[in-house]
GROMACS .gro file of C-alpha atoms in nm:
model
  505
    1PHE     CA    1  -1.645  -3.092   1.366
    2ALA     CA    2  -1.476  -3.179   1.035
    3ASP     CA    3  -1.695  -3.491   0.996
    4VAL     CA    4  -2.012  -3.294   1.057
    5ALA     CA    5  -1.915  -3.000   0.837
    6ALA     CA    6  -1.834  -3.229   0.546
    7LEU     CA    7  -2.196  -3.355   0.521
    8PRO     CA    8  -2.353  -3.150   0.239
    9HIS     CA    9  -2.713  -3.257   0.316
   10LEU     CA   10  -2.721  -3.084   0.655
   11GLN     CA   11  -2.978  -2.805   0.691
   12PRO     CA   12  -3.052  -2.569   0.982
   13ALA     CA   13  -3.254  -2.762   1.241
   14SER     CA   14  -3.448  -2.466   1.383
   15HIS     CA   15  -3.510  -2.095   1.354
   16GLY     CA   16  -3.256  -1.841   1.476
   17ASN     CA   17  -3.340  -1.526   1.666
   18TYR     CA   18  -3.110  -1.229   1.618
   19LEU     CA   19  -3.269  -0.980   1.857
   20PRO     CA   20  -3.202  -1.166   2.188
   21ALA     CA   21  -2.833  -1.198   2.097
   22LEU     CA   22  -2.813  -0.827   2.014
   23ALA     CA   23  -2.995  -0.741   2.340
   24LYS     CA   24  -2.738  -0.944   2.535
   25LEU     CA   25  -2.460  -0.762   2.352
   26HIS     CA   26  -2.612  -0.425   2.447
   27SER     CA   27  -2.629  -0.538   2.809
   28LEU     CA   28  -2.266  -0.655   2.819
   29ILE     CA   29  -2.131  -0.335   2.668
   30GLN     CA   30  -2.341  -0.117   2.900
   31THR     CA   31  -2.206  -0.313   3.199
   32VAL     CA   32  -1.844  -0.267   3.088
   33GLU     CA   33  -1.888   0.103   3.012
   34ALA     CA   34  -2.056   0.160   3.350
   35ALA     CA   35  -1.769  -0.018   3.528
   36ARG     CA   36  -1.515   0.200   3.347
   37ALA     CA   37  -1.704   0.512   3.444
   38GLN     CA   38  -1.724   0.407   3.808
   39GLY     CA   39  -1.355   0.322   3.814
   40SER     CA   40  -1.267   0.659   3.670
   41GLU     CA   41  -1.480   0.842   3.926
   42ALA     CA   42  -1.316   0.641   4.207
   43GLY     CA   43  -0.971   0.731   4.083
   44LEU     CA   44  -0.887   0.374   3.979
   45PRO     CA   45  -0.662   0.313   3.676
   46VAL     CA   46  -0.875   0.237   3.371
   47PRO     CA   47  -0.760   0.195   3.010
   48PRO     CA   48  -0.814   0.514   2.807
   49THR     CA   49  -0.947   0.310   2.515
   50MET     CA   50  -1.107  -0.034   2.500
   51SER     CA   51  -1.151  -0.257   2.198
   52THR     CA   52  -1.479  -0.432   2.127
   53CYS     CA   53  -1.486  -0.707   1.865
   54VAL     CA   54  -1.813  -0.886   1.793
   55LEU     CA   55  -1.844  -1.212   1.596
   56PHE     CA   56  -2.206  -1.261   1.484
   57LEU     CA   57  -2.232  -1.614   1.341
   58SER     CA   58  -2.557  -1.733   1.179
   59ASP     CA   59  -2.670  -2.018   0.954
   60GLY     CA   60  -2.970  -1.837   0.808
   61ARG     CA   61  -3.197  -1.534   0.812
   62PRO     CA   62  -3.361  -1.419   1.138
   63SER     CA   63  -3.694  -1.562   1.249
   64ASP     CA   64  -3.766  -1.318   1.531
   65VAL     CA   65  -4.118  -1.209   1.621
   66VAL     CA   66  -4.170  -0.832   1.628
   67LEU     CA   67  -4.461  -0.594   1.670
   68ALA     CA   68  -4.671  -0.538   1.361
   69ARG     CA   69  -4.739  -0.195   1.218
   70ASP     CA   70  -5.055  -0.161   1.429
   71ARG     CA   71  -4.830  -0.192   1.739
   72LYS     CA   72  -5.075  -0.448   1.885
   73SER     CA   73  -5.022  -0.783   1.713
   74GLU     CA   74  -4.699  -0.973   1.647
   75THR     CA   75  -4.556  -1.069   1.310
   76ARG     CA   76  -4.263  -1.243   1.139
   77ASP     CA   77  -4.275  -1.008   0.840
   78PRO     CA   78  -3.916  -1.023   0.700
   79ARG     CA   79  -3.908  -0.651   0.625
   80LEU     CA   80  -4.014  -0.553   0.979
   81VAL     CA   81  -3.776  -0.806   1.134
   82SER     CA   82  -3.489  -0.674   0.923
   83THR     CA   83  -3.572  -0.316   1.024
   84ALA     CA   84  -3.574  -0.409   1.393
   85VAL     CA   85  -3.244  -0.599   1.373
   86CYS     CA   86  -3.062  -0.322   1.185
   87SER     CA   87  -3.203  -0.062   1.422
   88SER     CA   88  -3.055  -0.256   1.715
   89VAL     CA   89  -2.713  -0.263   1.547
   90ARG     CA   90  -2.729   0.111   1.476
   91ARG     CA   91  -2.817   0.185   1.841
   92LEU     CA   92  -2.514  -0.020   1.943
   93TRP     CA   93  -2.289   0.189   1.718
   94TYR     CA   94  -2.441   0.516   1.843
   95MET     CA   95  -2.365   0.406   2.198
   96LEU     CA   96  -2.003   0.313   2.122
   97ASN     CA   97  -1.946   0.612   1.896
   98GLU     CA   98  -1.921   0.831   2.205
   99ARG     CA   99  -1.587   0.666   2.277
  100GLU     CA  100  -1.266   0.830   2.167
  101ARG     CA  101  -1.141   0.666   1.844
  102ALA     CA  102  -1.450   0.444   1.826
  103ALA     CA  103  -1.407   0.370   1.456
  104SER     CA  104  -1.065   0.213   1.518
  105THR     CA  105  -1.153   0.015   1.834
  106PHE     CA  106  -1.488  -0.142   1.739
  107ARG     CA  107  -1.537  -0.421   1.485
  108PHE     CA  108  -1.860  -0.603   1.404
  109VAL     CA  109  -1.790  -0.919   1.201
  110CYS     CA  110  -2.089  -1.106   1.056
  111VAL     CA  111  -2.030  -1.460   0.927
  112GLY     CA  112  -2.299  -1.644   0.733
  113PHE     CA  113  -2.245  -2.021   0.747
  114GLY     CA  114  -2.408  -2.236   0.479
  115ARG     CA  115  -2.601  -2.164   0.163
  116GLU     CA  116  -2.886  -1.959   0.303
  117ASP     CA  117  -3.027  -1.608   0.267
  118PHE     CA  118  -2.787  -1.370   0.443
  119SER     CA  119  -2.936  -1.044   0.317
  120VAL     CA  120  -3.007  -0.926   0.673
  121LEU     CA  121  -2.650  -0.999   0.783
  122ARG     CA  122  -2.525  -0.792   0.491
  123LYS     CA  123  -2.764  -0.508   0.576
  124MET     CA  124  -2.641  -0.509   0.938
  125VAL     CA  125  -2.286  -0.448   0.813
  126GLU     CA  126  -2.391  -0.190   0.552
  127ASP     CA  127  -2.551   0.023   0.826
  128LEU     CA  128  -2.211   0.057   0.997
  129PRO     CA  129  -1.907   0.260   0.884
  130LYS     CA  130  -1.694   0.074   0.629
  131SER     CA  131  -1.403   0.031   0.871
  132VAL     CA  132  -1.631  -0.112   1.143
  133GLY     CA  133  -1.862  -0.363   0.973
  134ILE     CA  134  -1.726  -0.678   0.802
  135PHE     CA  135  -1.924  -0.955   0.630
  136ARG     CA  136  -1.790  -1.299   0.538
  137GLU     CA  137  -1.979  -1.592   0.389
  138ALA     CA  138  -1.864  -1.948   0.464
  139THR     CA  139  -1.983  -2.254   0.276
  140LEU     CA  140  -2.051  -2.593   0.437
  141ASP     CA  141  -1.688  -2.699   0.471
  142GLU     CA  142  -1.432  -2.672   0.744
  143GLY     CA  143  -1.173  -2.473   0.547
  144SER     CA  144  -1.417  -2.199   0.446
  145LEU     CA  145  -1.538  -2.150   0.802
  146LEU     CA  146  -1.182  -2.145   0.936
  147ASP     CA  147  -1.094  -1.873   0.684
  148SER     CA  148  -1.389  -1.662   0.802
  149LEU     CA  149  -1.295  -1.712   1.167
  150ALA     CA  150  -0.934  -1.618   1.080
  151THR     CA  151  -1.069  -1.282   0.961
  152PHE     CA  152  -1.219  -1.229   1.304
  153SER     CA  153  -0.893  -1.332   1.471
  154GLU     CA  154  -0.700  -1.078   1.264
  155THR     CA  155  -0.957  -0.812   1.348
  156VAL     CA  156  -0.916  -0.877   1.722
  157THR     CA  157  -0.540  -0.846   1.685
  158SER     CA  158  -0.549  -0.523   1.485
  159THR     CA  159  -0.798  -0.349   1.715
  160ARG     CA  160  -0.606  -0.465   2.022
  161LEU     CA  161  -0.285  -0.319   1.879
  162THR     CA  162  -0.466   0.006   1.803
  163SER     CA  163  -0.599   0.042   2.158
  164THR     CA  164  -0.280  -0.063   2.339
  165GLY     CA  165  -0.054   0.133   2.104
  166GLY     CA  166  -0.212   0.467   2.180
  167GLY     CA  167  -0.458   0.465   1.892
  168PRO     CA  168  -0.408   0.543   1.527
  169ARG     CA  169  -0.119   0.771   1.438
  170VAL     CA  170  -0.113   1.043   1.177
  171MET     CA  171  -0.118   0.900   0.825
  172ARG     CA  172   0.170   1.009   0.601
  173ALA     CA  173   0.067   1.237   0.316
  174VAL     CA  174   0.185   1.066  -0.004
  175GLU     CA  175   0.048   1.032  -0.356
  176LYS     CA  176  -0.008   0.724  -0.572
  177LEU     CA  177   0.155   0.688  -0.912
  178MET     CA  178  -0.008   0.899  -1.182
  179HIS     CA  179  -0.178   0.748  -1.488
  180SER     CA  180  -0.224   0.878  -1.842
  181GLU     CA  181  -0.389   0.747  -2.156
  182ASP     CA  182  -0.064   0.566  -2.242
  183GLY     CA  183  -0.021   0.398  -1.902
  184THR     CA  184   0.141   0.443  -1.561
  185LEU     CA  185   0.374   0.740  -1.525
  186VAL     CA  186   0.675   0.691  -1.296
  187ALA     CA  187   0.885   0.995  -1.209
  188PHE     CA  188   1.184   0.976  -0.973
  189SER     CA  189   1.342   1.231  -0.742
  190CYS     CA  190   1.697   1.192  -0.615
  191TYR     CA  191   1.795   1.171  -0.249
  192ARG     CA  192   2.134   1.178  -0.081
  193CYS     CA  193   2.125   0.884   0.155
  194GLU     CA  194   2.295   0.689   0.427
  195VAL     CA  195   2.269   0.313   0.376
  196TYR     CA  196   2.272   0.054   0.656
  197HIS     CA  197   2.278  -0.326   0.645
  198VAL     CA  198   2.274  -0.621   0.885
  199PRO     CA  199   2.629  -0.748   0.946
  200ALA     CA  200   2.717  -1.107   0.858
  201THR     CA  201   2.791  -1.182   1.224
  202TRP     CA  202   2.421  -1.135   1.309
  203SER     CA  203   2.310  -1.395   1.054
  204ALA     CA  204   2.588  -1.634   1.160
  205ASN     CA  205   2.479  -1.614   1.524
  206ILE     CA  206   2.115  -1.669   1.428
  207ALA     CA  207   2.209  -1.983   1.234
  208LYS     CA  208   2.383  -2.111   1.548
  209GLY     CA  209   2.069  -2.050   1.752
  210GLN     CA  210   2.215  -1.749   1.932
  211LEU     CA  211   1.914  -1.518   1.929
  212SER     CA  212   1.994  -1.175   2.063
  213LYS     CA  213   1.735  -0.973   2.253
  214LYS     CA  214   1.924  -0.656   2.177
  215ARG     CA  215   1.776  -0.494   1.866
  216ARG     CA  216   1.893  -0.135   1.880
  217GLY     CA  217   2.223  -0.041   1.720
  218GLN     CA  218   2.280  -0.376   1.547
  219ILE     CA  219   2.275  -0.251   1.188
  220GLN     CA  220   2.591  -0.096   1.042
  221PRO     CA  221   2.651   0.178   0.781
  222VAL     CA  222   2.764   0.089   0.430
  223PRO     CA  223   3.069   0.304   0.340
  224GLY     CA  224   3.074   0.533   0.038
  225GLU     CA  225   2.870   0.818  -0.104
  226ARG     CA  226   2.525   0.699  -0.210
  227LEU     CA  227   2.232   0.833  -0.406
  228ALA     CA  228   1.879   0.692  -0.422
  229ALA     CA  229   1.623   0.767  -0.692
  230ILE     CA  230   1.277   0.721  -0.541
  231SER     CA  231   0.948   0.735  -0.731
  232ASP     CA  232   0.736   1.039  -0.648
  233GLY     CA  233   0.428   0.818  -0.603
  234PHE     CA  234   0.379   0.478  -0.440
  235PHE     CA  235   0.251   0.180  -0.641
  236GLY     CA  236   0.139  -0.050  -0.360
  237SER     CA  237   0.066  -0.057   0.011
  238GLY     CA  238   0.026  -0.301   0.296
  239GLY     CA  239  -0.106  -0.278   0.647
  240GLU     CA  240   0.202  -0.084   0.764
  241ARG     CA  241   0.397   0.045   0.462
  242ASN     CA  242   0.366   0.224   0.129
  243VAL     CA  243   0.587   0.080  -0.148
  244PHE     CA  244   0.789   0.296  -0.390
  245HIS     CA  245   1.009   0.219  -0.691
  246MET     CA  246   1.375   0.280  -0.609
  247ARG     CA  247   1.716   0.277  -0.781
  248LEU     CA  248   2.051   0.301  -0.602
  249ALA     CA  249   2.381   0.453  -0.717
  250THR     CA  250   2.737   0.519  -0.601
  251ARG     CA  251   2.955   0.817  -0.694
  252ARG     CA  252   3.153   0.768  -1.015
  253SER     CA  253   3.527   0.736  -0.965
  254GLY     CA  254   3.620   0.768  -1.333
  255PRO     CA  255   3.628   1.071  -1.563
  256ARG     CA  256   3.326   1.299  -1.581
  257LEU     CA  257   3.086   1.228  -1.864
  258ASN     CA  258   2.944   1.500  -2.085
  259GLU     CA  259   2.636   1.322  -2.209
  260LYS     CA  260   2.477   0.977  -2.219
  261GLN     CA  261   2.219   0.813  -2.435
  262MET     CA  262   1.890   0.764  -2.257
  263SER     CA  263   1.869   0.400  -2.370
  264LEU     CA  264   2.119   0.318  -2.094
  265PHE     CA  265   1.855   0.402  -1.832
  266ASP     CA  266   1.517   0.249  -1.760
  267PHE     CA  267   1.394   0.522  -1.528
  268ALA     CA  268   1.343   0.898  -1.545
  269VAL     CA  269   1.454   1.155  -1.288
  270ALA     CA  270   1.211   1.444  -1.317
  271GLY     CA  271   1.377   1.771  -1.416
  272GLU     CA  272   1.679   1.629  -1.600
  273LYS     CA  273   1.767   1.802  -1.929
  274VAL     CA  274   1.772   1.596  -2.249
  275ARG     CA  275   1.825   1.653  -2.620
  276ILE     CA  276   1.617   1.489  -2.893
  277GLN     CA  277   1.797   1.303  -3.170
  278GLY     CA  278   1.748   1.037  -3.438
  279LEU     CA  279   1.385   1.107  -3.533
  280THR     CA  280   1.328   1.017  -3.898
  281GLY     CA  281   0.958   1.083  -3.953
  282ALA     CA  282   0.859   1.362  -4.189
  283ALA     CA  283   0.656   1.533  -3.917
  284THR     CA  284   0.911   1.481  -3.637
  285GLN     CA  285   1.249   1.547  -3.797
  286GLU     CA  286   1.227   1.914  -3.709
  287LEU     CA  287   1.233   1.814  -3.337
  288ASN     CA  288   1.590   1.680  -3.364
  289GLY     CA  289   1.834   1.895  -3.167
  290LEU     CA  290   1.557   2.037  -2.950
  291GLN     CA  291   1.621   2.038  -2.573
  292GLY     CA  292   1.357   1.936  -2.323
  293THR     CA  293   1.292   1.834  -1.963
  294LEU     CA  294   1.222   1.479  -1.845
  295ARG     CA  295   0.890   1.437  -1.669
  296ALA     CA  296   0.836   1.060  -1.629
  297ARG     CA  297   0.857   0.719  -1.792
  298VAL     CA  298   0.555   0.519  -1.904
  299LEU     CA  299   0.586   0.170  -1.755
  300GLU     CA  300   0.377  -0.009  -2.014
  301THR     CA  301   0.545   0.133  -2.326
  302GLY     CA  302   0.896   0.215  -2.197
  303ARG     CA  303   0.876   0.560  -2.355
  304PHE     CA  304   0.991   0.875  -2.177
  305SER     CA  305   0.763   1.172  -2.127
  306VAL     CA  306   0.952   1.490  -2.224
  307GLU     CA  307   0.833   1.850  -2.203
  308VAL     CA  308   0.963   2.077  -2.480
  309GLU     CA  309   0.901   2.429  -2.602
  310VAL     CA  310   0.806   2.451  -2.970
  311LYS     CA  311   0.735   2.750  -3.188
  312VAL     CA  312   0.404   2.748  -3.374
  313LYS     CA  313   0.247   3.000  -3.605
  314GLU     CA  314  -0.117   3.086  -3.554
  315GLN     CA  315  -0.337   3.271  -3.798
  316GLY     CA  316  -0.548   3.556  -3.660
  317PRO     CA  317  -0.705   3.893  -3.752
  318SER     CA  318  -0.471   4.158  -3.886
  319PHE     CA  319  -0.386   4.469  -3.685
  320GLU     CA  320  -0.601   4.691  -3.910
  321ASP     CA  321  -0.903   4.464  -3.871
  322ARG     CA  322  -0.871   4.466  -3.493
  323LEU     CA  323  -0.863   4.847  -3.494
  324LYS     CA  324  -1.179   4.865  -3.701
  325GLY     CA  325  -1.352   4.606  -3.481
  326HIS     CA  326  -1.433   4.384  -3.781
  327LEU     CA  327  -1.337   4.055  -3.621
  328LYS     CA  328  -1.599   3.847  -3.802
  329GLY     CA  329  -1.610   3.755  -4.167
  330GLN     CA  330  -1.261   3.893  -4.238
  331ALA     CA  331  -1.067   3.568  -4.283
  332ALA     CA  332  -0.886   3.709  -4.587
  333CYS     CA  333  -0.731   3.994  -4.388
  334THR     CA  334  -0.515   3.794  -4.146
  335GLU     CA  335  -0.156   3.773  -4.032
  336ARG     CA  336   0.046   3.481  -3.890
  337THR     CA  337   0.178   3.518  -3.534
  338GLU     CA  338   0.466   3.306  -3.402
  339LEU     CA  339   0.403   3.173  -3.049
  340THR     CA  340   0.600   2.948  -2.812
  341LYS     CA  341   0.401   2.664  -2.659
  342ARG     CA  342   0.485   2.385  -2.417
  343LYS     CA  343   0.430   2.037  -2.547
  344VAL     CA  344   0.471   1.692  -2.391
  345LEU     CA  345   0.618   1.421  -2.615
  346ALA     CA  346   0.642   1.044  -2.562
  347LEU     CA  347   0.980   0.940  -2.703
  348LYS     CA  348   1.181   0.619  -2.721
  349PRO     CA  349   1.498   0.610  -2.507
  350GLU     CA  350   1.726   0.581  -2.814
  351ASN     CA  351   1.597   0.922  -2.930
  352LEU     CA  352   1.713   1.102  -2.615
  353VAL     CA  353   2.051   1.209  -2.480
  354VAL     CA  354   2.099   1.323  -2.118
  355LEU     CA  355   2.274   1.660  -2.090
  356ARG     CA  356   2.497   1.786  -1.813
  357SER     CA  357   2.311   2.055  -1.625
  358ALA     CA  358   2.435   2.323  -1.389
  359ALA     CA  359   2.268   2.152  -1.093
  360LYS     CA  360   2.499   2.009  -0.828
  361GLY     CA  361   2.525   1.632  -0.832
  362ASP     CA  362   2.410   1.559  -1.185
  363THR     CA  363   2.196   1.253  -1.120
  364TYR     CA  364   2.255   1.049  -1.434
  365LEU     CA  365   2.605   1.144  -1.536
  366ASP     CA  366   2.800   1.158  -1.210
  367TRP     CA  367   2.671   0.832  -1.063
  368ASP     CA  368   2.701   0.461  -1.136
  369TRP     CA  369   2.354   0.315  -1.112
  370ALA     CA  370   2.304  -0.045  -0.997
  371GLU     CA  371   2.148  -0.272  -1.259
  372GLU     CA  372   1.904  -0.419  -1.006
  373ALA     CA  373   1.577  -0.241  -0.940
  374TYR     CA  374   1.465  -0.203  -0.579
  375VAL     CA  375   1.156  -0.115  -0.382
  376GLY     CA  376   1.155   0.119  -0.083
  377LYS     CA  377   0.895   0.061   0.188
  378GLU     CA  378   0.803   0.365   0.396
  379ASN     CA  379   0.603   0.369   0.718
  380ARG     CA  380   0.241   0.463   0.636
  381ARG     CA  381   0.216   0.649   0.964
  382VAL     CA  382   0.423   0.934   1.104
  383GLU     CA  383   0.607   0.838   1.421
  384SER     CA  384   0.646   1.088   1.702
  385THR     CA  385   1.028   1.090   1.691
  386VAL     CA  386   1.312   1.003   1.454
  387GLU     CA  387   1.420   0.732   1.698
  388ARG     CA  388   1.083   0.558   1.662
  389GLU     CA  389   1.103   0.580   1.282
  390VAL     CA  390   1.448   0.419   1.286
  391GLU     CA  391   1.337   0.151   1.532
  392PHE     CA  392   1.035   0.066   1.311
  393HIS     CA  393   1.259  -0.019   1.015
  394GLU     CA  394   1.553  -0.156   1.213
  395ARG     CA  395   1.332  -0.418   1.379
  396ALA     CA  396   1.196  -0.529   1.041
  397LEU     CA  397   1.545  -0.544   0.888
  398LEU     CA  398   1.679  -0.766   1.166
  399THR     CA  399   1.371  -0.989   1.152
  400GLN     CA  400   1.412  -1.036   0.776
  401ALA     CA  401   1.783  -1.113   0.812
  402SER     CA  402   1.704  -1.365   1.087
  403ALA     CA  403   1.443  -1.538   0.868
  404ALA     CA  404   1.689  -1.559   0.576
  405ALA     CA  405   1.956  -1.710   0.802
  406LEU     CA  406   1.715  -1.967   0.947
  407ALA     CA  407   1.597  -2.062   0.597
  408GLU     CA  408   1.958  -2.127   0.489
  409GLU     CA  409   2.019  -2.333   0.802
  410PHE     CA  410   1.703  -2.535   0.736
  411ASN     CA  411   1.820  -2.613   0.381
  412ARG     CA  412   2.162  -2.717   0.512
  413ILE     CA  413   2.016  -2.956   0.770
  414VAL     CA  414   1.775  -3.111   0.518
  415ALA     CA  415   2.060  -3.169   0.271
  416GLN     CA  416   2.272  -3.320   0.547
  417LYS     CA  417   1.997  -3.563   0.652
  418LYS     CA  418   1.958  -3.700   0.299
  419LEU     CA  419   1.587  -3.754   0.350
  420PRO     CA  420   1.398  -3.981   0.107
  421HIS     CA  421   1.132  -3.715   0.064
  422ASN     CA  422   1.161  -3.439  -0.193
  423VAL     CA  423   1.175  -3.152   0.057
  424PRO     CA  424   1.168  -2.816  -0.125
  425LYS     CA  425   1.427  -2.556  -0.042
  426VAL     CA  426   1.317  -2.253   0.156
  427SER     CA  427   1.443  -1.914   0.045
  428TYR     CA  428   1.392  -1.572   0.195
  429LEU     CA  429   1.478  -1.227   0.068
  430SER     CA  430   1.827  -1.139   0.186
  431ASP     CA  431   2.061  -0.840   0.155
  432CYS     CA  432   1.788  -0.597   0.255
  433LEU     CA  433   1.886  -0.241   0.350
  434PHE     CA  434   1.775   0.050   0.563
  435ILE     CA  435   1.806   0.395   0.409
  436GLN     CA  436   1.790   0.744   0.557
  437ALA     CA  437   1.724   0.976   0.263
  438GLN     CA  438   1.755   1.354   0.221
  439LEU     CA  439   1.606   1.516  -0.090
  440ASP     CA  440   1.884   1.628  -0.328
  441ARG     CA  441   1.722   1.926  -0.496
  442VAL     CA  442   1.869   2.274  -0.540
  443GLY     CA  443   1.676   2.528  -0.333
  444SER     CA  444   1.467   2.256  -0.167
  445THR     CA  445   1.283   2.342   0.154
  446HIS     CA  446   1.237   1.970   0.227
  447LEU     CA  447   1.434   1.954   0.551
  448LYS     CA  448   1.291   1.636   0.702
  449GLY     CA  449   1.453   1.308   0.607
  450ARG     CA  450   1.272   0.996   0.492
  451PHE     CA  451   1.327   0.639   0.607
  452PHE     CA  452   1.292   0.326   0.394
  453PHE     CA  453   1.319  -0.049   0.426
  454VAL     CA  454   1.476  -0.152   0.093
  455GLU     CA  455   1.471  -0.486  -0.090
  456ARG     CA  456   1.510  -0.607  -0.447
  457LEU     CA  457   1.217  -0.575  -0.687
  458LEU     CA  458   1.083  -0.918  -0.784
  459LEU     CA  459   0.880  -0.966  -1.100
  460GLY     CA  460   0.630  -1.241  -1.167
  461LYS     CA  461   0.310  -1.375  -1.018
  462TYR     CA  462   0.249  -1.381  -0.647
  463ARG     CA  463   0.020  -1.612  -0.452
  464LYS     CA  464  -0.023  -1.539  -0.085
  465TRP     CA  465  -0.141  -1.810   0.154
  466ASN     CA  466  -0.063  -1.662   0.494
  467THR     CA  467  -0.179  -1.346   0.666
  468ASN     CA  468   0.023  -1.096   0.867
  469PHE     CA  469  -0.128  -1.238   1.186
  470GLY     CA  470  -0.004  -1.596   1.168
  471THR     CA  471  -0.296  -1.775   1.003
  472VAL     CA  472  -0.272  -1.989   0.689
  473SER     CA  473  -0.560  -1.999   0.441
  474ARG     CA  474  -0.684  -2.298   0.241
  475LYS     CA  475  -0.737  -2.062  -0.054
  476THR     CA  476  -0.508  -1.807  -0.215
  477ILE     CA  477  -0.548  -1.470  -0.046
  478SER     CA  478  -0.644  -1.192  -0.289
  479SER     CA  479  -0.632  -1.433  -0.584
  480GLN     CA  480  -0.792  -1.172  -0.809
  481ARG     CA  481  -0.466  -0.978  -0.786
  482GLU     CA  482  -0.251  -1.254  -0.938
  483ALA     CA  483  -0.207  -1.084  -1.277
  484SER     CA  484   0.146  -1.040  -1.400
  485THR     CA  485   0.320  -0.777  -1.192
  486VAL     CA  486   0.558  -0.650  -1.459
  487VAL     CA  487   0.335  -0.348  -1.504
  488GLN     CA  488   0.225  -0.326  -1.143
  489GLY     CA  489   0.584  -0.319  -1.025
  490GLY     CA  490   0.663  -0.660  -0.883
  491LEU     CA  491   0.599  -0.835  -0.556
  492GLY     CA  492   0.665  -0.517  -0.362
  493GLY     CA  493   0.324  -0.405  -0.482
  494ILE     CA  494   0.125  -0.664  -0.287
  495VAL     CA  495  -0.189  -0.505  -0.149
  496GLU     CA  496  -0.282  -0.634   0.192
  497GLU     CA  497  -0.567  -0.411   0.307
  498GLU     CA  498  -0.806  -0.707   0.289
  499GLU     CA  499  -0.615  -0.874   0.570
  500GLN     CA  500  -0.632  -0.584   0.812
  501GLU     CA  501  -0.931  -0.354   0.811
  502GLU     CA  502  -0.790  -0.005   0.834
  503GLU     CA  503  -0.901   0.241   1.096
  504ALA     CA  504  -1.109   0.530   0.974
  505GLU     CA  505  -0.897   0.823   0.868
   0.00000   0.00000   0.00000
């Protein structure tokens, strides 16, 4: 196949008819649906939901013959052929739409192979819901076609998991990070938390080839009182998780601090009290000594958004003028009224000092914050029980620890062999954590805990070559997203929706 595909002069040898293929597809689906219905009536066990994935591969536009507008003669008019083909696809969707969760168990993948007119293939997909129809175009080379077929393979996997896993679960209600004219606003809330890690014995056994089938109860708690600051909005998402900014802290053992300069922190806990200092501008000096409330930090500029109350004097009609009703043309008869208004300022960290508040567990002053920044990955879907939530993250944590241990063992063996080749070292994120978090807010009604898979925040550029379903691409996946991630938040912000078409919400 590779030899044939590499010949650029190849052209389609004959016309292709779309309608017979679609008619066969209708027939197959009707047969399967009828068998399911008969089995149900006979009391036989039948799956509650079935997945249907269609790969429609073509090397050009359709050349079917259809009835002309007079309904007597036949024609190859491209417009009429396109209408007939798209109508057949719509009828197929109407038939399957009667299923429960049809949008998450039916995928129609159209692949155009070559450099031909694929406008009809595109129209077939456009007539379907966004989560159902997928179009890919492959050029005349093996790698491009394999990439397109990999998309279909991933689609089969995702729809199979949806049908066998009881269908789509409830999506978690969360918000993305907010944006302003100055940039991305990141506000943190603090959570009391229990931290768990994978013990060193697990990694040591993995390196020895002792793979354990037991996954539950393997992770162990990290001693000590812990606090996690978690961003109120997520900055990235994948097929299974939303990704949040996170900072971790331990309880201070030294003397209590009265105040701290804001320049010591690179994140803002919403609601903390601060005092303004060190402003030297003629228009801003009067703000020195004023107290305000932290709202967020602007990622791009590093400034902190602070809400303050300032007194302003407004000029308006005098009391006598208002009594007489002469509100117009009486600018000379006015009085100045002093009002208090709320104002949001963007200030540098060196111009702010954190104050000790009356709230229990003063987030900045009573805790030692780790210098490293982290990301917390939360399940995008709500599991039915706490046990399932814990299992979801525990399995991922053990898998990541196993991969890190195997990577280290690989490097050790390669170094031991002293190979003549320049074999690169393999590294994997290690020291990942699992966190159960409880919102630490006075008077909070937030009783349900949150669960996070936690790893270090990595900055830089990211190029992804593999998918979540085991395939490796010849081209960088999502290469348009390779911009510097300092602003976006690091590698934890990788967006992977293109790999796995999401079920309709």
